[in-house]
mmCIF file of C-alpha atoms and ligand atoms in Angstrom:
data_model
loop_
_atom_site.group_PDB
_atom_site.id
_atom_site.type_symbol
_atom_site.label_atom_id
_atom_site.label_comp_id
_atom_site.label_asym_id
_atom_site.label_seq_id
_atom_site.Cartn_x
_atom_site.Cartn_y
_atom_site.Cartn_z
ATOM 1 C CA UNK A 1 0.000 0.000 0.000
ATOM 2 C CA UNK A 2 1.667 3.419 -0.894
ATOM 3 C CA UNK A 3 0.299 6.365 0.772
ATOM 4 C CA UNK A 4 1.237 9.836 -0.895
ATOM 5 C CA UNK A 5 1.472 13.135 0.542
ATOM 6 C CA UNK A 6 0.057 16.961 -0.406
ATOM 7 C CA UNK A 7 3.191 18.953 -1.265
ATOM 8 C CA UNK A 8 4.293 20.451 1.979
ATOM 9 C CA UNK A 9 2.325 18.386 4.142
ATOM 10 C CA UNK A 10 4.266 17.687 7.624
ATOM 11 C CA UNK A 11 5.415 14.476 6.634
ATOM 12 C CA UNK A 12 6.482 13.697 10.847
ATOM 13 C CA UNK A 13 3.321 14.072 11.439
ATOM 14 C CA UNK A 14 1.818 11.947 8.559
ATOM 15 C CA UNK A 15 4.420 9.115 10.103
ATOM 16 C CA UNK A 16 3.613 9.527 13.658
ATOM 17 C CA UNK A 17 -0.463 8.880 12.378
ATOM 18 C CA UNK A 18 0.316 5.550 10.767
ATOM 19 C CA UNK A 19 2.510 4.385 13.329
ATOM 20 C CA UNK A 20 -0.436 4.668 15.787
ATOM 21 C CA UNK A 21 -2.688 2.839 14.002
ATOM 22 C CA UNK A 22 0.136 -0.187 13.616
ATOM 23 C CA UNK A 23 1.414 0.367 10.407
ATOM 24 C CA UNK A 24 5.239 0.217 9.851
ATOM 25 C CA UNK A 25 6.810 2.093 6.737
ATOM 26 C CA UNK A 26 9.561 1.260 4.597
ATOM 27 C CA UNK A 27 12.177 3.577 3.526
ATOM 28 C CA UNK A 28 10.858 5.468 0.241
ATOM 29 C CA UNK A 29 12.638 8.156 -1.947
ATOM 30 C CA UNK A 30 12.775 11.771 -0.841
ATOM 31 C CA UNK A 31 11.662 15.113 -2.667
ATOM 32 C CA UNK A 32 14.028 17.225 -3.533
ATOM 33 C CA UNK A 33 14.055 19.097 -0.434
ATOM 34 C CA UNK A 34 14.461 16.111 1.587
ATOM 35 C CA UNK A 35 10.743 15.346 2.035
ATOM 36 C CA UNK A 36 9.164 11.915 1.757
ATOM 37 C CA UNK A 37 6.934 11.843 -1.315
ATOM 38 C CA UNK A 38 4.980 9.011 -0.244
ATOM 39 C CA UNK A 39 5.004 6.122 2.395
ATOM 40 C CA UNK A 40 5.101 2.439 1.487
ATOM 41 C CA UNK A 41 3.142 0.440 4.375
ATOM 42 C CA UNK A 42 5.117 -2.787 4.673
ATOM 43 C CA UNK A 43 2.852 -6.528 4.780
ATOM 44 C CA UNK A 44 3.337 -7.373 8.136
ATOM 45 C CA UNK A 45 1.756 -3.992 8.919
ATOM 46 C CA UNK A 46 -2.273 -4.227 11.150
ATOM 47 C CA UNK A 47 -5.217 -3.986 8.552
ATOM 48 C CA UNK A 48 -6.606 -0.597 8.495
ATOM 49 C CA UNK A 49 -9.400 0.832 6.393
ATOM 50 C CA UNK A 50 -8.059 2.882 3.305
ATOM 51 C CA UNK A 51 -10.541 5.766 3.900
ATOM 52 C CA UNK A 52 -9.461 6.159 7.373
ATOM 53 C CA UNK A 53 -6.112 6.668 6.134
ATOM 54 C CA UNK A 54 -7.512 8.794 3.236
ATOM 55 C CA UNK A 55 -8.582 11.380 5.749
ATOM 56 C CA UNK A 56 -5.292 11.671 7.689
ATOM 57 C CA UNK A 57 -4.228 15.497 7.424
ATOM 58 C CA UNK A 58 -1.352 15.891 4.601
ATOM 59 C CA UNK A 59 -2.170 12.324 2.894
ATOM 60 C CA UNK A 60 -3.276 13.427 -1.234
ATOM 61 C CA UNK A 61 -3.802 9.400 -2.275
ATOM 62 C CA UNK A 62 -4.002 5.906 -1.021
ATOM 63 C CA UNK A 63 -2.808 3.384 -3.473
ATOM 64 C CA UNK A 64 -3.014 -0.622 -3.305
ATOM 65 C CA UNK A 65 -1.604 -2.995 -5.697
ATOM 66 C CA UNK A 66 -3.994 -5.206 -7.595
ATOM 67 C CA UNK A 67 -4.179 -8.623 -5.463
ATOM 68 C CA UNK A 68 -2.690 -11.464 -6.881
ATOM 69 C CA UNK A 69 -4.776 -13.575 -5.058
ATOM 70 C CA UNK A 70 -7.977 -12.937 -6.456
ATOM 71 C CA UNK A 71 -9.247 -16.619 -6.057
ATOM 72 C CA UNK A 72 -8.435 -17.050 -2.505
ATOM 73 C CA UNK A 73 -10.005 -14.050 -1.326
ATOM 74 C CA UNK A 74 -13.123 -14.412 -3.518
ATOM 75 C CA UNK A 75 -13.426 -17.922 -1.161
ATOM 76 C CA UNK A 76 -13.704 -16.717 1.911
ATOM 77 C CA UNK A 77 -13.187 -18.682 5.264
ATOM 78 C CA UNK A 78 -15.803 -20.718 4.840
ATOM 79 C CA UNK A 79 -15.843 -23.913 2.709
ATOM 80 C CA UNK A 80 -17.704 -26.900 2.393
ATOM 81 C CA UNK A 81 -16.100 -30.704 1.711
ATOM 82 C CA UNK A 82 -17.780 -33.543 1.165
ATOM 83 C CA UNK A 83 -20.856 -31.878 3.030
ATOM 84 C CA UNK A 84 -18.173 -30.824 6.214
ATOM 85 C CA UNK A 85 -18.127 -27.013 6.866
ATOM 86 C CA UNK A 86 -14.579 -26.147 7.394
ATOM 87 C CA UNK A 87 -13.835 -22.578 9.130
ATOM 88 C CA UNK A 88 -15.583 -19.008 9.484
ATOM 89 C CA UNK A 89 -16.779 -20.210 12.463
ATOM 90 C CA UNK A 90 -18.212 -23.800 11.802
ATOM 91 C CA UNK A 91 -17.181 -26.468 14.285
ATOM 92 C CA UNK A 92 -13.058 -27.348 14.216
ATOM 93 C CA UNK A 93 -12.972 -30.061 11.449
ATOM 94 C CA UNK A 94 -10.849 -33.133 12.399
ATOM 95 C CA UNK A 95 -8.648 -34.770 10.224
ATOM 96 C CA UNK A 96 -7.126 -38.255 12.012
ATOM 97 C CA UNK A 97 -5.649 -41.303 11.184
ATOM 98 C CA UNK A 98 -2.007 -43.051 10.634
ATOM 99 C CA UNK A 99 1.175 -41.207 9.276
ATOM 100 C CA UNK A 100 0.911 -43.948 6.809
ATOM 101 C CA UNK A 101 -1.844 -46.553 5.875
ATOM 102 C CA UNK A 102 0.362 -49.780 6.590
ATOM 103 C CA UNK A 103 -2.591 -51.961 6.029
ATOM 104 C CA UNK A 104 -6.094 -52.561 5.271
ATOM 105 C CA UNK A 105 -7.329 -54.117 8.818
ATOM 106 C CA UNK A 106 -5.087 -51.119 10.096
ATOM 107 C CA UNK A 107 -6.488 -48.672 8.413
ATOM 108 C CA UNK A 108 -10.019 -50.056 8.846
ATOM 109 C CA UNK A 109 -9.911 -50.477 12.566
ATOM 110 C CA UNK A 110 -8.149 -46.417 13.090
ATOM 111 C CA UNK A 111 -11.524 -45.369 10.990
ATOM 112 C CA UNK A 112 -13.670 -47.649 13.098
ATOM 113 C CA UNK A 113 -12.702 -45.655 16.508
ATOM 114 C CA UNK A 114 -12.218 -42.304 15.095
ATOM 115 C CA UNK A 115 -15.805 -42.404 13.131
ATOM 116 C CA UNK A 116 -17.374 -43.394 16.482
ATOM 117 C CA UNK A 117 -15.421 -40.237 17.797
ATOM 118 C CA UNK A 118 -17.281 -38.205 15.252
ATOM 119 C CA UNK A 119 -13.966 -37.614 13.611
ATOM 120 C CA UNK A 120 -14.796 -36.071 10.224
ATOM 121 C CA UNK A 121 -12.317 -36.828 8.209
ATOM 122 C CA UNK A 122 -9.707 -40.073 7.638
ATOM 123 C CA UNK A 123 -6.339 -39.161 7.151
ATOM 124 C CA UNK A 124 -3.224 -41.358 6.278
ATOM 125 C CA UNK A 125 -0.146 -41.779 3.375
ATOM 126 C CA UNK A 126 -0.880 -43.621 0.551
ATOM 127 C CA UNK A 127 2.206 -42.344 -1.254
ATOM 128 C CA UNK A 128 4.538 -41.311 1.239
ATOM 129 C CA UNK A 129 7.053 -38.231 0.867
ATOM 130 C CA UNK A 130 10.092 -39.930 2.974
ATOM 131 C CA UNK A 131 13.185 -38.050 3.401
ATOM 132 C CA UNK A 132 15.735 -41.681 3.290
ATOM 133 C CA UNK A 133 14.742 -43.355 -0.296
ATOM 134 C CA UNK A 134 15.455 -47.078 1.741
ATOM 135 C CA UNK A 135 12.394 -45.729 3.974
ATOM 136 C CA UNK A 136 8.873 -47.416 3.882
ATOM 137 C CA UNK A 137 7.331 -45.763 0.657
ATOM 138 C CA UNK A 138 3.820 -46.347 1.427
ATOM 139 C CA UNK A 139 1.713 -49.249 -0.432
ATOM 140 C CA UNK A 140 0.389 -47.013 -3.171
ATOM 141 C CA UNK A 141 -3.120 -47.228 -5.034
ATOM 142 C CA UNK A 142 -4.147 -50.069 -3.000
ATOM 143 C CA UNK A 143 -3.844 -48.590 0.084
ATOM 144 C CA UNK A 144 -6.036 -45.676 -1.330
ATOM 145 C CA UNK A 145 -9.307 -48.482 -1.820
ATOM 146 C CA UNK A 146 -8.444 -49.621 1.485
ATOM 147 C CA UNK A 147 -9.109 -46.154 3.211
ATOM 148 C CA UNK A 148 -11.825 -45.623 1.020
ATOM 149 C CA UNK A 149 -13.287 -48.538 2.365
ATOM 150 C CA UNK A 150 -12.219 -47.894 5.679
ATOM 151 C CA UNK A 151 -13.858 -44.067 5.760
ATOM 152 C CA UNK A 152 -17.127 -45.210 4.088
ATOM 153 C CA UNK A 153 -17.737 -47.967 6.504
ATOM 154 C CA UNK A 154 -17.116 -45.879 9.505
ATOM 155 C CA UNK A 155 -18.902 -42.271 7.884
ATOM 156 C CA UNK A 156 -15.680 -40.291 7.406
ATOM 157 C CA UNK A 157 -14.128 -38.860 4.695
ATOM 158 C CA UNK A 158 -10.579 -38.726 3.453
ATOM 159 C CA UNK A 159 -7.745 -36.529 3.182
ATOM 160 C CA UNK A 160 -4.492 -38.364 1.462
ATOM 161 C CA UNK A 161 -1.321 -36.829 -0.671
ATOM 162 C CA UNK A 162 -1.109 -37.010 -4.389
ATOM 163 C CA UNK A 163 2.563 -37.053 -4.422
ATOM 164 C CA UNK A 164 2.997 -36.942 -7.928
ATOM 165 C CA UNK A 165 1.571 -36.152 -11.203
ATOM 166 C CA UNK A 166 1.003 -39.134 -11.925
ATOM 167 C CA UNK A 167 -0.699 -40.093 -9.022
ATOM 168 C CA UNK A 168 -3.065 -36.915 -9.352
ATOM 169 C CA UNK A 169 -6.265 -39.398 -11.258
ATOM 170 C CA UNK A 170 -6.020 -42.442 -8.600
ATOM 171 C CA UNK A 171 -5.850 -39.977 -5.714
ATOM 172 C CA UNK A 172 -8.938 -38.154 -7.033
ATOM 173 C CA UNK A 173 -10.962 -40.801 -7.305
ATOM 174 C CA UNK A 174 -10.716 -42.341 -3.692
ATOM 175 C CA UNK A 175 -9.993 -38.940 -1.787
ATOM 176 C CA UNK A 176 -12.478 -36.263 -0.810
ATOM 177 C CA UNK A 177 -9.690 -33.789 -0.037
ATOM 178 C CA UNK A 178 -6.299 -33.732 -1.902
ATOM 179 C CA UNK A 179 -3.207 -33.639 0.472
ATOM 180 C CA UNK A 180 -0.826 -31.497 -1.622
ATOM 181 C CA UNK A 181 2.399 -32.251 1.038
ATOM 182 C CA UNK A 182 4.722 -29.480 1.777
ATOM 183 C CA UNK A 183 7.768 -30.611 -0.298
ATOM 184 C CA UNK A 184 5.158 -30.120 -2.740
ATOM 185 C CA UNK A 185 3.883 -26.387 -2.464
ATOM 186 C CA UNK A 186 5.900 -25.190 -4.851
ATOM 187 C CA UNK A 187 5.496 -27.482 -7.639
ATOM 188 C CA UNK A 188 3.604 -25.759 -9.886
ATOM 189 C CA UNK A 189 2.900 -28.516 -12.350
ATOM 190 C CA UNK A 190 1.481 -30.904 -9.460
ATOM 191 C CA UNK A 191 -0.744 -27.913 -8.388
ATOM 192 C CA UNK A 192 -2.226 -27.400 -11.751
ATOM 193 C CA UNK A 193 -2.952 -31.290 -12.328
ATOM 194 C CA UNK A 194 -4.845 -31.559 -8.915
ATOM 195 C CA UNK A 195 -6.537 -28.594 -9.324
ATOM 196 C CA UNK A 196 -7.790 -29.723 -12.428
ATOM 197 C CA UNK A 197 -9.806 -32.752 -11.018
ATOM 198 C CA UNK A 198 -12.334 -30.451 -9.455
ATOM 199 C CA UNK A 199 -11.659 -31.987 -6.291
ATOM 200 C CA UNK A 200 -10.954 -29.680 -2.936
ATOM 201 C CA UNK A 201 -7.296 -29.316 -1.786
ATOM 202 C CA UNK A 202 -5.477 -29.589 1.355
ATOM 203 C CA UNK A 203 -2.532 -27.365 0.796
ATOM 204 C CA UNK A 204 0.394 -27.907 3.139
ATOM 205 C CA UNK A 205 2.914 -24.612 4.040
ATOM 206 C CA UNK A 206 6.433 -25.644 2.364
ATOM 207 C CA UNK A 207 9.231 -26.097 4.936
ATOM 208 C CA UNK A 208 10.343 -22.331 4.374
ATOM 209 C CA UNK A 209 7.647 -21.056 1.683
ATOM 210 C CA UNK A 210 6.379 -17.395 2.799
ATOM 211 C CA UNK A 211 2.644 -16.939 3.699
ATOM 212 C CA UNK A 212 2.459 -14.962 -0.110
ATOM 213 C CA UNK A 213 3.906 -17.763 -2.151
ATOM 214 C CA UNK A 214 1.369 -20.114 0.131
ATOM 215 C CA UNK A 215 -1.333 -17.958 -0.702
ATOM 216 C CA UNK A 216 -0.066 -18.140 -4.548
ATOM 217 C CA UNK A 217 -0.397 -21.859 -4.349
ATOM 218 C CA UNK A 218 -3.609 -21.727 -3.039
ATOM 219 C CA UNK A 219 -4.424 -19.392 -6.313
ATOM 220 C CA UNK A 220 -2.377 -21.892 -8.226
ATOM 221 C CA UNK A 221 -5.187 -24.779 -7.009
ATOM 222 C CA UNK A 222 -7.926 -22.522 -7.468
ATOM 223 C CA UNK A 223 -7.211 -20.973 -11.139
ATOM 224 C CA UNK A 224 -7.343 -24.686 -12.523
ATOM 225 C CA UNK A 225 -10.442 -25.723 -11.262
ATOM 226 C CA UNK A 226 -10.162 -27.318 -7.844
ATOM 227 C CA UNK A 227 -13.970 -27.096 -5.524
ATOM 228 C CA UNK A 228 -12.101 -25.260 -2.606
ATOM 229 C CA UNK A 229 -8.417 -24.753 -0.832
ATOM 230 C CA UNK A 230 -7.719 -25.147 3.080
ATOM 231 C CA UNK A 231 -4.562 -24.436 4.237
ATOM 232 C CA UNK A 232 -2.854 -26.172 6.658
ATOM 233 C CA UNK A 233 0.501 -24.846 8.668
ATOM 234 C CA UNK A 234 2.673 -27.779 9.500
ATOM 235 C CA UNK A 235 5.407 -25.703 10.769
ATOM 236 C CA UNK A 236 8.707 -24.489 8.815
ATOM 237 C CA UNK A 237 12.282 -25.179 9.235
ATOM 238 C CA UNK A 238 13.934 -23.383 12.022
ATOM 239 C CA UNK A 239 17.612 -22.647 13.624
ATOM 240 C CA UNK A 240 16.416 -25.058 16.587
ATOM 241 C CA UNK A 241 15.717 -28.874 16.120
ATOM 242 C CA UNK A 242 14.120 -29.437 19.689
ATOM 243 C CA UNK A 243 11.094 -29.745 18.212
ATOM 244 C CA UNK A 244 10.685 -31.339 14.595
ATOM 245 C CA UNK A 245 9.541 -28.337 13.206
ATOM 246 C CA UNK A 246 8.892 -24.688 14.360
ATOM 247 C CA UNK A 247 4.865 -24.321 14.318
ATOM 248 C CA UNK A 248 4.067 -20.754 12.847
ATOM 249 C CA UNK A 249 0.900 -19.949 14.833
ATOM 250 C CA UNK A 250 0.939 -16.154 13.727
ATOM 251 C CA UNK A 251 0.876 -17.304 10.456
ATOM 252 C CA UNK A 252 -2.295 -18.989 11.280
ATOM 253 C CA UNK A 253 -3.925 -15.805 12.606
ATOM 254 C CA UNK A 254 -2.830 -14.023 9.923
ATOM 255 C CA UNK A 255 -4.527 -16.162 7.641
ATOM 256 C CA UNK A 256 -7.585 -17.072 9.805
ATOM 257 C CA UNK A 257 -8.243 -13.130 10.844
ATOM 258 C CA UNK A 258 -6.258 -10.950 8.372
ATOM 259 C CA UNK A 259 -6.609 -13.140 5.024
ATOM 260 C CA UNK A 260 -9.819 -14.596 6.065
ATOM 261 C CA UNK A 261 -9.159 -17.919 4.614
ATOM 262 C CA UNK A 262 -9.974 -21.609 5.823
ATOM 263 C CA UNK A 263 -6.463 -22.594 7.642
ATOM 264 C CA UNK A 264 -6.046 -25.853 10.096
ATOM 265 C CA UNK A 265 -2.794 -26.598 11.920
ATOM 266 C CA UNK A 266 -0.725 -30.199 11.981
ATOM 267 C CA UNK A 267 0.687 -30.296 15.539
ATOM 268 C CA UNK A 268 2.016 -33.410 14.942
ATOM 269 C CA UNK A 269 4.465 -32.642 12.406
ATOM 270 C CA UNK A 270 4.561 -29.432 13.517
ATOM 271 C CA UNK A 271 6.177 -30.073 16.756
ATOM 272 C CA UNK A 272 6.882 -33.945 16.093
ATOM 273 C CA UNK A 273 6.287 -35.184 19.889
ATOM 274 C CA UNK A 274 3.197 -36.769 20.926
ATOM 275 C CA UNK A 275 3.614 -34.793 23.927
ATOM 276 C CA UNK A 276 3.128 -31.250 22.436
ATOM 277 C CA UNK A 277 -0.164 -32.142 20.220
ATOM 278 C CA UNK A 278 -2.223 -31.253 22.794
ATOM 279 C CA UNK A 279 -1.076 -27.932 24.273
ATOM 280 C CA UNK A 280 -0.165 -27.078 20.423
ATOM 281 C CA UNK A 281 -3.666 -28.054 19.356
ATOM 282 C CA UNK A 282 -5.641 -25.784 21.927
ATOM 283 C CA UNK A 283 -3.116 -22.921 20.489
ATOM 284 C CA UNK A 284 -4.058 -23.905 17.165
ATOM 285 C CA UNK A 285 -7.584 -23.579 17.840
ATOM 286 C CA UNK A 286 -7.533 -20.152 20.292
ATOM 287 C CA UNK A 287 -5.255 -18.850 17.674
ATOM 288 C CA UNK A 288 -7.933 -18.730 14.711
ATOM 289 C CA UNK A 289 -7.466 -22.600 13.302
ATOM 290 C CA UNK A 290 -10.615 -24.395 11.487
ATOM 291 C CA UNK A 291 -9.349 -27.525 12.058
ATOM 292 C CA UNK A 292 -6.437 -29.814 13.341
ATOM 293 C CA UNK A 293 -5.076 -32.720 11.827
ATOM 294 C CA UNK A 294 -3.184 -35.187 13.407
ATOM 295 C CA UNK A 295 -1.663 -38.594 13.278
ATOM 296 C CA UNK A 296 -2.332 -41.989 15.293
ATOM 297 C CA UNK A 297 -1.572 -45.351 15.495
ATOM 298 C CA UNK A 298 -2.834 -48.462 17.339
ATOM 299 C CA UNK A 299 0.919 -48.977 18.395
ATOM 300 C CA UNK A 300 3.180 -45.899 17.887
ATOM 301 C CA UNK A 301 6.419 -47.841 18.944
ATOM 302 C CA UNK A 302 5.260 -50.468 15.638
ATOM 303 C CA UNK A 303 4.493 -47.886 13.212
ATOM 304 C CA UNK A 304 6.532 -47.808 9.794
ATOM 305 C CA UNK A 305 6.899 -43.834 9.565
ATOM 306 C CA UNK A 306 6.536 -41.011 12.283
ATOM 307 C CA UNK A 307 5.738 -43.598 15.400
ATOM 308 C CA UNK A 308 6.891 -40.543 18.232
ATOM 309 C CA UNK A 309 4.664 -37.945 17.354
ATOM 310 C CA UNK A 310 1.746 -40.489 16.803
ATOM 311 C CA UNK A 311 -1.187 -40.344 19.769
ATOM 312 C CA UNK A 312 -1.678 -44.010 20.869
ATOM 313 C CA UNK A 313 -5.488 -44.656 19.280
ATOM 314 C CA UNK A 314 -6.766 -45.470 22.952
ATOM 315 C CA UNK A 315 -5.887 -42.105 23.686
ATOM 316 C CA UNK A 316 -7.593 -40.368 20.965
ATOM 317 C CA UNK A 317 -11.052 -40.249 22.780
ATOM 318 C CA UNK A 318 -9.297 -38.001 25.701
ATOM 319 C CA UNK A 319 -7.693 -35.774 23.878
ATOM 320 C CA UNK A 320 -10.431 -34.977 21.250
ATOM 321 C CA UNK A 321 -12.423 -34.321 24.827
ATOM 322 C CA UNK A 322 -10.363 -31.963 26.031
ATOM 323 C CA UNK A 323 -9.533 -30.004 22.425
ATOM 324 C CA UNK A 324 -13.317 -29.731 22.309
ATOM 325 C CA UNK A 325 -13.501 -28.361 25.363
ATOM 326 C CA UNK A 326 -10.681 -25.890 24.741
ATOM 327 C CA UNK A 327 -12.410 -24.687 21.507
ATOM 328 C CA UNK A 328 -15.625 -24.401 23.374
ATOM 329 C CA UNK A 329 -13.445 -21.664 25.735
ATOM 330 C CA UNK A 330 -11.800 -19.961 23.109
ATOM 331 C CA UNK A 331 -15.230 -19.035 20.628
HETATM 332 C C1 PEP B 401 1.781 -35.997 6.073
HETATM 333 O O1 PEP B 401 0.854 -35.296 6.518
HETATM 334 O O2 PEP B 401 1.689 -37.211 5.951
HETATM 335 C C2 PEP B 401 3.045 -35.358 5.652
HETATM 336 C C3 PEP B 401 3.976 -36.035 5.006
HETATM 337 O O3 PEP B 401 3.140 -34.087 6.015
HETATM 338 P P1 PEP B 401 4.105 -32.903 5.484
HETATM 339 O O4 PEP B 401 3.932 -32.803 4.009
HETATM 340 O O5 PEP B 401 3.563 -31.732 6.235
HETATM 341 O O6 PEP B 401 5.491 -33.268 5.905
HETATM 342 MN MN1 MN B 402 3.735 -38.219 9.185
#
């Protein structure tokens, strides 16, 4: 936003006015005399109202760029999946299930008890972004029948990554939401092919993407077709490795309050301890989240990918209790 100034306006003055309503300016060229022509309001300024700072004494214009998220903001925060409301104020939308789906009686008992939890939607890794090649891959297009099974049997519906490209058609067809993962924000090419199912998208925050080239992905999904975008923050890489990840909660509010766009949080992978999902979770939540997704297992010491951040599935129950009640304190 660029806000210009009457010739011989008292430009101190001008500054001291935005500063008190929040907004911070970056450096800008100078008049001849030394004067600041105009003011350049940097993103991570508070919103304001551009009349408000129309009528400050000494301001001629206010100026915004054209968004380049026209999509996103033209959805809102609310959206609707598979007949779920998720965000603008609809109850938090649960996404639960295995890191990955190791098996089909696995997969079908996790649904089993988290359906009977009134967990709305089954999540779990079909294809399975591992960092070691050697690690367990996932079991592919048969595992996505298997949760399809699994969700239908127990009334849920299911969230899983399309990985690649060529994954994009099998995914669609068995998956109510789209997982696109975060090593996969940025490719453009995967965004394009999933958005052009039609189907809604669950777009993960890269490990260090920015909250614009997030939003850009979410335009990315949008522009080629897909039914509706929810963002999910995962947490980004960080100078600190006592937790997995470093879980960007102001990004969430920023989205949730500022952007006004569906956003959940992953405190699993976002912290990577079972430990922290809770506490994490009821942050999530107070801090603007629509949802929270996070990973289980019958036996987290057994499980084939992400066993210490997973909540052991007899504790699932408690902890949805007591999330609930946290989101009942924070609305
Ligand atoms: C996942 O949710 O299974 C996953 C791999 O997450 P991320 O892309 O956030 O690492
Ligand atoms: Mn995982």
């Amino acid at each position: 936003m660029i806000v210009s100034l009457e010739a011989g306006a008292d430009a101190g003055a001008v500054l001291r006015a935005l500063t008190e309503r929040g907004l911070w300016i970056r450096e800008t060229e100078r008049r001849a005399d030394g004067s600041p022509a105009h003011f350049v309001i940097a993103a991570h300024s508070a919103a304001v109202s551009l009349a408000d700072l129309g009528a400050i004494a000494g301001v001629s214009s206010v100026t915004t760029g054209k968004s380049g998220t026209p999509l996103v903001e033209k959805q809102g925060p609310r959206v609707e999946v598979a007949g779920v409301k998720i965000g603008g104020g609809a109850r938090p939308a649960m996404m639960c299930g295995p890191c990955a789906v190791e098996s089909e009686a696995q997969v079908r008992s996790i649904a089993e008890r988290l359906g009977a939890l009134g967990v709305a939607f089954l999540r779990g890794g079909a294809f399975k972004p591992r960092t070691s090649p050697y690690s367990f891959q996932g079991h592919g297009r048969e595992a996505l029948a298997w949760m399809r099974k699994a969700a239908d049997a127990a009334g849920m519906r299911v969230v899983t990554e399309a990985l690649s490209e060529a994954d994009v058609g099998a995914v669609a067809e068995h998956a109510d939401l789209i997982q696109v993962g975060s090593r996969n924000m940025h490719n453009y090419a995967l965004l394009k092919a999933i958005g052009k199912t039609g189907r809604a998208a669950l777009l993960k925050r890269g490990l260090s993407a920015t909250i614009e080239e997030w939003l850009q992905s979410g335009e990315y999904l949008l522009a080629h077709g897909a039914s509706a975008v929810v963002f999910c923050e995962r947490g980004v890489r960080g100078f600190d490795d006592a937790t997995r990840n470093i879980l960007d909660l102001g990004a969430v509010a920023l989205l949730a309050h500022v952007h006004a766009v569906p956003v959940i949080v992953d405190p699993s992978h976002g912290a990577g301890r079972r430990d922290l999902v809770l506490p994490l979770g009821r942050a999530a939540l107070a801090a603007g989240a629509a949802g929270l997704m996070i990973e289980t297992h019958p036996e987290p010491a057994k499980a084939l990918s992400d066993g210490p951040q997973a909540i052991p599935l007899g504790e699932m129950d408690a902890l949805l209790r007591r999330l609930a009640s946290a989101s009942e304190a924070s609305s």
